[in-house]
Amino acid sequence: MTRKIMGTLTSNINLSPQYNVPKDYPPHGSVVEEIQGLIRVHKHGYVERPQVVPCVTASSKMSPELNVTSRDMAIDSATNTWARFYVPISQHKKMPFLVYFHGGGFCVGSAAWSCYHDFLARLSAKVECVIMSVNYRLAPENPLPAPYDDGLKAIMWVKQQMLHQQHNKGGSEWWTSKCNFSSVFLGGDSAGANIAYNVATRLCACDGAALRPLNLKGLILIQPFFGGEVRTGSEKCMAQSPGSALNLAASDTYWRLALPCGANRDHPWCNPLVKVKLEELKLMRTLVCISEMDILKDRNLEFCDALVRAGKRVEYGVFRGVGHAFQILSKSQVSKSRAKEMMARVKSFMAL
């Protein structure tokens, strides 16, 4: 008898990135960490996350011309890990499959944020791929490596859904039947790109048997959120407006909240260029998308150069005149133009 492992469509997923506070919770105490408008951490551990970006349901209205359908599915109810799927409905061929992780410094953000819902629907339509946007646990309540663990769990969940669909027609067929599982990609932006990278290195360290018949073909890192104790030129000198998606003070705060207790910014999860022999690292083909006006620009370029010197297959593009997270947060004409360029670059990368 075959055990039912099919994921279920959910109506009770907690879309809000803010946690509920028990009635008997102690007084909040003084604020010990804060990023204005995004997160406030109190002395006794209570965390506030203002609803700076609205959360929307999977059924929220999209542009009709996209011809993309979206649904949410539960991955792990114990941790409220779930995923939002984007499937082009006009495509009858098997499509590449992209597992995507949202940004937010590991501390804020949601796969239900309206900006990600809009961006990933457009990316799915443009690239002609199925996208699984993973909603992972957030720090500081769940510091690293919790998001990496959630990412690995999501990949293994996909494998189980695929095997179930092959042997028993079921409720997951609406998306699994559209996927070419021999063409699977990992990707994300900012902290999500960091998660994608660290999940990829874990998976590539295996012999591949654990994932078969899934075949990982590439890694797509958009403005990957890395750091280090020594500042780069762009971190020290890049002029940033007060409303920038990422500035140096916010970056430092995110790392203090996300890293394990006692770790500094040269921990390998933050700085992949120290304490790691890149030559010995197994890594799939990688695309890195870099923003010219991002404080992470120099660190991203150093990362690409180091991987090239280590003999890895890496390509990158620098998108002019835009800053961090421009593709989801900025409505300017130059940002819209660069977002289209980025999507075209991702499409060509996934087509190889």
CSV table of C-alpha atoms in Angstrom, one decimal:
chain,number,residue,atom,x,y,z
A,1,MET,CA,0.0,0.0,0.0
A,2,THR,CA,1.3,3.4,-0.9
A,3,ARG,CA,1.5,6.0,1.9
A,4,LYS,CA,-0.1,9.3,1.0
A,5,ILE,CA,2.7,11.9,1.0
A,6,MET,CA,1.0,14.5,-1.2
A,7,GLY,CA,1.1,18.1,0.1
A,8,THR,CA,-2.2,19.8,0.6
A,9,LEU,CA,-3.6,23.0,-0.6
A,10,THR,CA,-3.9,25.2,2.5
A,11,SER,CA,-6.4,27.7,3.8
A,12,ASN,CA,-4.9,28.1,7.2
A,13,ILE,CA,-1.3,29.1,6.3
A,14,ASN,CA,-0.1,32.0,8.4
A,15,LEU,CA,0.8,34.6,5.7
A,16,SER,CA,1.8,37.3,8.2
A,17,PRO,CA,5.5,37.6,8.9
A,18,GLN,CA,4.7,38.8,12.4
A,19,TYR,CA,4.3,36.3,15.2
A,20,ASN,CA,1.4,36.3,17.7
A,21,VAL,CA,2.3,37.2,21.3
A,22,PRO,CA,0.8,35.1,24.1
A,23,LYS,CA,-1.4,36.9,26.6
A,24,ASP,CA,0.9,36.0,29.5
A,25,TYR,CA,4.1,37.2,27.8
A,26,PRO,CA,6.2,39.4,30.1
A,27,PRO,CA,6.5,43.2,29.5
A,28,HIS,CA,8.4,43.9,26.4
A,29,GLY,CA,11.3,45.7,28.0
A,30,SER,CA,13.6,48.2,26.3
A,31,VAL,CA,14.4,47.9,22.6
A,32,VAL,CA,17.8,46.3,22.0
A,33,GLU,CA,17.9,46.1,18.2
A,34,GLU,CA,15.9,48.0,15.6
A,35,ILE,CA,15.8,48.7,11.9
A,36,GLN,CA,13.4,51.6,11.5
A,37,GLY,CA,10.1,50.6,10.1
A,38,LEU,CA,11.0,46.9,9.6
A,39,ILE,CA,11.9,45.2,12.9
A,40,ARG,CA,12.2,46.0,16.6
A,41,VAL,CA,13.6,43.5,19.1
A,42,HIS,CA,12.9,44.0,22.8
A,43,LYS,CA,15.0,43.0,25.8
A,44,HIS,CA,12.8,40.0,26.7
A,45,GLY,CA,12.9,38.7,23.2
A,46,TYR,CA,9.6,40.1,21.9
A,47,VAL,CA,9.9,40.9,18.2
A,48,GLU,CA,7.8,43.5,16.3
A,49,ARG,CA,7.6,43.5,12.5
A,50,PRO,CA,5.4,46.3,11.2
A,51,GLN,CA,3.4,45.5,8.2
A,52,VAL,CA,5.6,47.7,5.9
A,53,VAL,CA,4.6,45.6,2.9
A,54,PRO,CA,1.1,44.1,2.6
A,55,CYS,CA,0.7,40.3,2.5
A,56,VAL,CA,-1.6,39.0,-0.2
A,57,THR,CA,-3.2,35.7,-0.9
A,58,ALA,CA,-2.1,33.4,-3.8
A,59,SER,CA,-5.4,34.2,-5.5
A,60,SER,CA,-4.7,38.0,-5.4
A,61,LYS,CA,-5.3,39.6,-8.8
A,62,MET,CA,-2.4,39.5,-11.3
A,63,SER,CA,-2.1,41.2,-14.7
A,64,PRO,CA,-4.3,39.1,-17.0
A,65,GLU,CA,-1.7,39.0,-19.7
A,66,LEU,CA,0.6,37.0,-17.5
A,67,ASN,CA,-1.5,33.9,-17.7
A,68,VAL,CA,0.0,32.6,-14.4
A,69,THR,CA,-1.9,30.7,-11.7
A,70,SER,CA,-0.7,30.7,-8.1
A,71,ARG,CA,-1.5,28.5,-5.1
A,72,ASP,CA,0.0,27.9,-1.6
A,73,MET,CA,1.0,24.5,-0.3
A,74,ALA,CA,2.1,23.4,3.2
A,75,ILE,CA,5.6,21.9,3.5
A,76,ASP,CA,6.0,21.5,7.3
A,77,SER,CA,3.1,22.5,9.6
A,78,ALA,CA,5.3,22.2,12.7
A,79,THR,CA,7.4,25.2,11.6
A,80,ASN,CA,4.7,26.8,9.3
A,81,THR,CA,7.1,26.3,6.4
A,82,TRP,CA,5.0,26.6,3.2
A,83,ALA,CA,5.5,27.6,-0.4
A,84,ARG,CA,3.7,29.7,-3.1
A,85,PHE,CA,3.7,28.2,-6.6
A,86,TYR,CA,3.5,30.1,-9.9
A,87,VAL,CA,2.6,28.1,-13.0
A,88,PRO,CA,2.2,29.6,-16.5
A,89,ILE,CA,-1.1,28.2,-17.7
A,90,SER,CA,-0.6,28.9,-21.4
A,91,GLN,CA,2.4,26.5,-21.6
A,92,HIS,CA,1.7,22.9,-22.5
A,93,LYS,CA,5.4,21.8,-22.5
A,94,LYS,CA,7.4,20.7,-19.5
A,95,MET,CA,9.1,23.8,-18.0
A,96,PRO,CA,12.2,24.3,-15.8
A,97,PHE,CA,11.6,24.5,-12.1
A,98,LEU,CA,12.9,27.3,-9.9
A,99,VAL,CA,13.0,27.1,-6.1
A,100,TYR,CA,13.1,30.7,-4.9
A,101,PHE,CA,13.9,32.2,-1.5
A,102,HIS,CA,12.8,35.8,-0.7
A,103,GLY,CA,15.0,38.4,0.8
A,104,GLY,CA,14.8,40.4,4.1
A,105,GLY,CA,18.0,40.0,5.9
A,106,PHE,CA,16.8,36.6,7.3
A,107,CYS,CA,14.7,38.7,9.7
A,108,VAL,CA,11.7,40.1,7.7
A,109,GLY,CA,9.9,39.3,4.6
A,110,SER,CA,7.4,36.7,3.4
A,111,ALA,CA,6.6,34.7,0.3
A,112,ALA,CA,3.2,36.4,0.7
A,113,TRP,CA,4.6,40.0,0.4
A,114,SER,CA,2.8,41.7,-2.5
A,115,CYS,CA,6.1,42.8,-4.0
A,116,TYR,CA,7.3,39.2,-4.3
A,117,HIS,CA,3.9,38.0,-5.5
A,118,ASP,CA,4.0,40.5,-8.3
A,119,PHE,CA,7.7,40.0,-9.2
A,120,LEU,CA,7.6,36.2,-9.2
A,121,ALA,CA,4.4,36.0,-11.2
A,122,ARG,CA,6.1,38.2,-13.9
A,123,LEU,CA,9.3,36.1,-13.7
A,124,SER,CA,7.4,32.9,-14.1
A,125,ALA,CA,5.6,34.3,-17.2
A,126,LYS,CA,8.8,35.8,-18.7
A,127,VAL,CA,11.1,32.8,-18.1
A,128,GLU,CA,8.4,30.3,-18.8
A,129,CYS,CA,9.1,28.3,-15.7
A,130,VAL,CA,7.3,26.9,-12.6
A,131,ILE,CA,8.4,28.8,-9.4
A,132,MET,CA,8.2,27.6,-5.9
A,133,SER,CA,8.6,30.5,-3.5
A,134,VAL,CA,9.6,29.1,0.0
A,135,ASN,CA,8.4,30.8,3.1
A,136,TYR,CA,11.0,30.0,5.7
A,137,ARG,CA,11.5,30.7,9.4
A,138,LEU,CA,12.9,34.1,10.4
A,139,ALA,CA,15.5,35.3,12.8
A,140,PRO,CA,16.1,36.2,15.6
A,141,GLU,CA,13.5,33.7,16.8
A,142,ASN,CA,15.1,31.2,14.4
A,143,PRO,CA,18.7,32.1,13.7
A,144,LEU,CA,20.9,30.5,11.1
A,145,PRO,CA,21.0,27.7,10.0
A,146,ALA,CA,17.1,27.4,10.4
A,147,PRO,CA,16.4,29.0,7.0
A,148,TYR,CA,19.0,26.6,5.4
A,149,ASP,CA,17.3,23.6,7.1
A,150,ASP,CA,13.9,24.8,5.8
A,151,GLY,CA,15.4,25.2,2.3
A,152,LEU,CA,16.7,21.6,2.3
A,153,LYS,CA,13.4,20.4,3.6
A,154,ALA,CA,11.6,22.1,0.8
A,155,ILE,CA,13.9,20.5,-1.8
A,156,MET,CA,13.3,17.0,-0.3
A,157,TRP,CA,9.5,17.7,-0.2
A,158,VAL,CA,9.6,18.5,-3.9
A,159,LYS,CA,11.3,15.1,-4.6
A,160,GLN,CA,8.5,13.4,-2.6
A,161,GLN,CA,5.8,15.2,-4.6
A,162,MET,CA,7.5,14.3,-7.8
A,163,LEU,CA,7.7,10.6,-6.9
A,164,HIS,CA,4.1,10.6,-5.7
A,165,GLN,CA,2.9,12.1,-8.9
A,166,GLN,CA,4.8,9.5,-10.9
A,167,HIS,CA,3.2,6.6,-9.0
A,168,ASN,CA,-0.2,8.0,-8.1
A,169,LYS,CA,-2.2,10.7,-9.8
A,170,GLY,CA,-2.9,13.2,-7.0
A,171,GLY,CA,-3.6,16.7,-5.9
A,172,SER,CA,-0.1,17.9,-6.6
A,173,GLU,CA,-0.4,17.1,-10.3
A,174,TRP,CA,-1.6,20.6,-11.1
A,175,TRP,CA,2.1,21.8,-10.8
A,176,THR,CA,4.2,18.6,-10.9
A,177,SER,CA,2.9,17.6,-14.3
A,178,LYS,CA,4.1,21.0,-15.7
A,179,CYS,CA,7.7,20.6,-14.4
A,180,ASN,CA,10.9,19.3,-16.1
A,181,PHE,CA,12.5,17.9,-12.9
A,182,SER,CA,15.7,17.3,-14.8
A,183,SER,CA,16.1,21.1,-15.0
A,184,VAL,CA,15.8,22.4,-11.4
A,185,PHE,CA,17.3,25.7,-10.3
A,186,LEU,CA,17.8,27.3,-6.9
A,187,GLY,CA,17.6,31.0,-6.6
A,188,GLY,CA,16.8,34.0,-4.5
A,189,ASP,CA,17.5,37.6,-3.8
A,190,SER,CA,19.5,39.2,-1.0
A,191,ALA,CA,19.3,37.0,2.1
A,192,GLY,CA,17.3,34.6,-0.1
A,193,ALA,CA,20.3,34.3,-2.4
A,194,ASN,CA,22.5,33.6,0.6
A,195,ILE,CA,20.1,30.8,1.5
A,196,ALA,CA,20.1,29.4,-2.1
A,197,TYR,CA,23.9,29.4,-2.1
A,198,ASN,CA,24.2,27.6,1.3
A,199,VAL,CA,21.5,25.1,0.4
A,200,ALA,CA,23.3,24.5,-2.9
A,201,THR,CA,26.7,23.9,-1.3
A,202,ARG,CA,25.1,21.3,1.1
A,203,LEU,CA,23.3,19.5,-1.7
A,204,CYS,CA,26.4,19.5,-4.0
A,205,ALA,CA,28.4,18.0,-1.1
A,206,CYS,CA,26.3,14.9,-1.5
A,207,ASP,CA,26.8,12.3,-4.2
A,208,GLY,CA,23.5,13.2,-5.8
A,209,ALA,CA,21.8,10.0,-4.8
A,210,ALA,CA,19.7,11.8,-2.2
A,211,LEU,CA,18.1,14.0,-4.8
A,212,ARG,CA,17.6,11.7,-7.7
A,213,PRO,CA,15.6,11.8,-9.9
A,214,LEU,CA,15.8,15.6,-9.4
A,215,ASN,CA,18.6,17.2,-11.3
A,216,LEU,CA,20.0,20.6,-10.1
A,217,LYS,CA,21.3,22.5,-13.1
A,218,GLY,CA,22.0,26.0,-11.8
A,219,LEU,CA,22.1,28.6,-9.1
A,220,ILE,CA,20.7,32.1,-9.5
A,221,LEU,CA,21.9,34.7,-7.0
A,222,ILE,CA,20.3,38.2,-7.1
A,223,GLN,CA,22.3,40.7,-5.0
A,224,PRO,CA,23.4,38.0,-2.6
A,225,PHE,CA,23.6,39.1,1.0
A,226,PHE,CA,27.1,38.3,2.2
A,227,GLY,CA,29.2,40.3,4.7
A,228,GLY,CA,32.6,40.4,6.4
A,229,GLU,CA,34.5,42.0,9.2
A,230,VAL,CA,36.6,44.0,6.7
A,231,ARG,CA,34.5,46.6,4.9
A,232,THR,CA,34.6,46.8,1.1
A,233,GLY,CA,34.8,50.0,-0.9
A,234,SER,CA,31.1,50.1,-1.7
A,235,GLU,CA,30.2,49.4,1.9
A,236,LYS,CA,32.3,52.3,3.1
A,237,CYS,CA,31.7,54.8,0.3
A,238,MET,CA,28.4,54.0,-1.5
A,239,ALA,CA,26.0,57.0,-0.9
A,240,GLN,CA,22.7,55.7,0.3
A,241,SER,CA,19.4,57.6,0.9
A,242,PRO,CA,17.7,57.1,4.2
A,243,GLY,CA,15.0,55.0,2.5
A,244,SER,CA,17.4,52.6,0.8
A,245,ALA,CA,16.4,49.0,0.9
A,246,LEU,CA,19.8,48.1,2.5
A,247,ASN,CA,22.3,50.4,4.2
A,248,LEU,CA,25.4,49.5,6.3
A,249,ALA,CA,23.7,49.9,9.7
A,250,ALA,CA,20.8,47.7,8.7
A,251,SER,CA,23.2,45.1,7.2
A,252,ASP,CA,25.1,44.9,10.5
A,253,THR,CA,21.9,44.6,12.5
A,254,TYR,CA,20.5,41.8,10.3
A,255,TRP,CA,23.8,39.9,10.8
A,256,ARG,CA,23.7,40.4,14.6
A,257,LEU,CA,20.2,39.0,14.7
A,258,ALA,CA,20.7,36.1,12.3
A,259,LEU,CA,24.1,34.6,13.1
A,260,PRO,CA,24.6,32.1,15.9
A,261,CYS,CA,25.4,33.6,19.3
A,262,GLY,CA,29.1,34.6,19.5
A,263,ALA,CA,29.7,34.5,15.7
A,264,ASN,CA,31.0,37.5,13.8
A,265,ARG,CA,30.7,38.6,10.2
A,266,ASP,CA,33.5,36.3,9.1
A,267,HIS,CA,31.4,33.3,9.9
A,268,PRO,CA,31.3,31.2,6.7
A,269,TRP,CA,27.5,31.7,6.5
A,270,CYS,CA,28.1,35.4,6.2
A,271,ASN,CA,31.5,35.5,4.5
A,272,PRO,CA,31.9,32.6,2.1
A,273,LEU,CA,35.4,33.6,1.2
A,274,VAL,CA,37.0,32.9,4.5
A,275,LYS,CA,37.6,29.5,6.3
A,276,VAL,CA,36.4,27.7,3.1
A,277,LYS,CA,38.6,26.1,0.4
A,278,LEU,CA,36.7,27.2,-2.7
A,279,GLU,CA,38.7,24.9,-4.9
A,280,GLU,CA,37.3,21.9,-3.0
A,281,LEU,CA,33.8,23.2,-3.0
A,282,LYS,CA,31.3,21.4,-5.3
A,283,LEU,CA,29.1,24.0,-6.9
A,284,MET,CA,26.7,24.0,-9.8
A,285,ARG,CA,26.7,26.6,-12.6
A,286,THR,CA,26.0,30.0,-11.1
A,287,LEU,CA,24.5,33.3,-12.3
A,288,VAL,CA,25.0,36.4,-10.1
A,289,CYS,CA,23.0,39.6,-10.6
A,290,ILE,CA,24.6,42.7,-9.2
A,291,SER,CA,23.2,46.2,-8.7
A,292,GLU,CA,25.6,49.1,-9.5
A,293,MET,CA,24.2,51.3,-6.6
A,294,ASP,CA,24.1,48.5,-4.0
A,295,ILE,CA,26.5,48.6,-1.0
A,296,LEU,CA,26.9,44.9,-1.7
A,297,LYS,CA,28.3,45.5,-5.2
A,298,ASP,CA,32.0,45.1,-4.4
A,299,ARG,CA,31.4,42.1,-2.1
A,300,ASN,CA,29.4,40.5,-4.9
A,301,LEU,CA,32.1,41.1,-7.4
A,302,GLU,CA,34.8,39.7,-5.1
A,303,PHE,CA,32.6,36.6,-4.6
A,304,CYS,CA,32.4,36.1,-8.4
A,305,ASP,CA,36.1,36.7,-8.9
A,306,ALA,CA,37.0,34.2,-6.2
A,307,LEU,CA,34.7,31.5,-7.7
A,308,VAL,CA,36.2,32.0,-11.1
A,309,ARG,CA,39.8,31.7,-9.7
A,310,ALA,CA,38.7,28.5,-8.0
A,311,GLY,CA,37.6,27.1,-11.3
A,312,LYS,CA,33.8,27.4,-10.9
A,313,ARG,CA,31.4,28.1,-13.7
A,314,VAL,CA,30.2,31.6,-12.9
A,315,GLU,CA,28.7,34.4,-14.9
A,316,TYR,CA,27.5,37.7,-13.7
A,317,GLY,CA,25.8,40.9,-14.8
A,318,VAL,CA,26.0,44.4,-13.3
A,319,PHE,CA,22.7,46.3,-13.7
A,320,ARG,CA,23.4,50.1,-14.0
A,321,GLY,CA,21.7,52.9,-12.1
A,322,VAL,CA,19.8,50.7,-9.6
A,323,GLY,CA,20.2,49.8,-6.0
A,324,HIS,CA,19.5,46.9,-3.7
A,325,ALA,CA,16.2,45.1,-4.3
A,326,PHE,CA,15.2,47.4,-7.1
A,327,GLN,CA,13.3,44.6,-8.9
A,328,ILE,CA,10.8,44.3,-6.1
A,329,LEU,CA,10.7,47.7,-4.4
A,330,SER,CA,11.3,50.4,-7.0
A,331,LYS,CA,8.6,51.7,-9.4
A,332,SER,CA,10.9,54.0,-11.4
A,333,GLN,CA,11.2,53.6,-15.2
A,334,VAL,CA,14.9,52.7,-15.0
A,335,SER,CA,14.1,50.0,-12.4
A,336,LYS,CA,11.4,48.5,-14.6
A,337,SER,CA,13.8,48.5,-17.5
A,338,ARG,CA,16.6,46.8,-15.5
A,339,ALA,CA,14.1,44.3,-14.1
A,340,LYS,CA,13.2,43.3,-17.6
A,341,GLU,CA,16.9,43.0,-18.4
A,342,MET,CA,17.4,40.8,-15.4
A,343,MET,CA,14.5,38.5,-16.2
A,344,ALA,CA,15.9,38.1,-19.8
A,345,ARG,CA,19.3,37.2,-18.3
A,346,VAL,CA,17.7,34.6,-16.0
A,347,LYS,CA,15.8,33.2,-18.9
A,348,SER,CA,18.9,32.7,-21.1
A,349,PHE,CA,20.8,31.2,-18.1
A,350,MET,CA,18.0,28.7,-17.5
A,351,ALA,CA,17.7,27.8,-21.2
A,352,LEU,CA,21.3,26.5,-21.4
